[in-house]
Amino acid sequence: MMGQWGCLMKSVAIVYASTTGNTEAMANAIYEGAGEGASLSTADEADAKAVLSCDVLALGSPAMGSEELEDSMENFFSGIEGSLSGKNVVLFGSYDWGDGQWLQTWEDRVKAAGATLIAESVKAHTAPEEADVEACKALGRKISA
């Protein structure tokens, strides 16, 4: 995709699951930061083939149960996990209890699948505060540059 001055822009797929709206707010902030060339969808609605065709995959999920991915994101991620080799990925999400171990476990799965984590994951404890939202916008700018 060509930008305003003819610069090549990265295509960014932002796919998330959210149960309380916290991870959705983070996804929206990443989308805002990424700007043109980004797409936003829930894990239930995302088209795996279209997502995998993008230059960068930004995946978000809240921590559920005993530090696990939310069910719809687990289903989506499991479906693309075998096709992640060579892909550029970033992760984000929110949690309420524990220390956010679900995100570290998810990072390990992404690396084991052969993908490259191109930026530090962003996590928010419960509802994202202003600093978390700004971190998400900055992540969006970084992955679309």
PDB file of N, CA, C and O in Angstrom, residues 20 33 50 55 59 76 87-88 94 105 134 138:
ATOM      1  N   THR A  20     -14.490  -7.818  28.827  1.00  0.00           N
ATOM      2  CA  THR A  20     -14.983  -6.687  29.613  1.00  0.00           C
ATOM      3  C   THR A  20     -14.804  -5.351  28.903  1.00  0.00           C
ATOM      4  O   THR A  20     -15.213  -4.322  29.426  1.00  0.00           O
ATOM      5  N   GLY A  33      -3.165   4.353  16.551  1.00  0.00           N
ATOM      6  CA  GLY A  33      -1.751   4.644  16.340  1.00  0.00           C
ATOM      7  C   GLY A  33      -1.246   4.143  14.993  1.00  0.00           C
ATOM      8  O   GLY A  33      -0.421   4.791  14.354  1.00  0.00           O
ATOM      9  N   ALA A  50      -6.587 -13.748   5.460  1.00  0.00           N
ATOM     10  CA  ALA A  50      -6.337 -12.319   5.298  1.00  0.00           C
ATOM     11  C   ALA A  50      -5.353 -11.819   6.351  1.00  0.00           C
ATOM     12  O   ALA A  50      -4.449 -11.038   6.045  1.00  0.00           O
ATOM     13  N   ASP A  55       1.690  -7.780   6.867  1.00  0.00           N
ATOM     14  CA  ASP A  55       3.099  -7.687   7.247  1.00  0.00           C
ATOM     15  C   ASP A  55       3.301  -7.877   8.743  1.00  0.00           C
ATOM     16  O   ASP A  55       4.320  -8.407   9.170  1.00  0.00           O
ATOM     17  N   LEU A  59      -1.876  -9.192  18.064  1.00  0.00           N
ATOM     18  CA  LEU A  59      -2.870 -10.082  18.647  1.00  0.00           C
ATOM     19  C   LEU A  59      -3.088  -9.732  20.110  1.00  0.00           C
ATOM     20  O   LEU A  59      -2.122  -9.564  20.859  1.00  0.00           O
ATOM     21  N   PHE A  76      -8.716 -18.930  17.546  1.00  0.00           N
ATOM     22  CA  PHE A  76      -8.130 -18.250  16.390  1.00  0.00           C
ATOM     23  C   PHE A  76      -6.627 -18.506  16.329  1.00  0.00           C
ATOM     24  O   PHE A  76      -6.092 -18.876  15.283  1.00  0.00           O
ATOM     25  N   LYS A  87       6.647 -14.761  10.370  1.00  0.00           N
ATOM     26  CA  LYS A  87       5.741 -13.626  10.530  1.00  0.00           C
ATOM     27  C   LYS A  87       6.232 -12.687  11.630  1.00  0.00           C
ATOM     28  O   LYS A  87       6.911 -13.105  12.571  1.00  0.00           O
ATOM     29  N   ASN A  88       5.855 -11.409  11.504  1.00  0.00           N
ATOM     30  CA  ASN A  88       6.144 -10.397  12.517  1.00  0.00           C
ATOM     31  C   ASN A  88       4.903 -10.219  13.381  1.00  0.00           C
ATOM     32  O   ASN A  88       3.824  -9.941  12.857  1.00  0.00           O
ATOM     33  N   SER A  94      -5.024  -7.541  28.626  1.00  0.00           N
ATOM     34  CA  SER A  94      -5.278  -7.092  29.990  1.00  0.00           C
ATOM     35  C   SER A  94      -5.475  -8.295  30.902  1.00  0.00           C
ATOM     36  O   SER A  94      -5.807  -9.384  30.448  1.00  0.00           O
ATOM     37  N   THR A 105       3.646 -16.779  28.451  1.00  0.00           N
ATOM     38  CA  THR A 105       3.368 -18.090  27.847  1.00  0.00           C
ATOM     39  C   THR A 105       3.006 -17.930  26.377  1.00  0.00           C
ATOM     40  O   THR A 105       3.463 -18.707  25.520  1.00  0.00           O
ATOM     41  N   GLU A 134      -1.612   5.254  25.838  1.00  0.00           N
ATOM     42  CA  GLU A 134      -0.525   5.898  25.091  1.00  0.00           C
ATOM     43  C   GLU A 134       0.498   4.867  24.627  1.00  0.00           C
ATOM     44  O   GLU A 134       1.034   4.969  23.523  1.00  0.00           O
ATOM     45  N   ALA A 138       1.503   4.185  20.763  1.00  0.00           N
ATOM     46  CA  ALA A 138       2.907   4.155  20.347  1.00  0.00           C
ATOM     47  C   ALA A 138       3.247   2.826  19.676  1.00  0.00           C
ATOM     48  O   ALA A 138       3.977   2.797  18.671  1.00  0.00           O
TER      49      ALA A 138
END
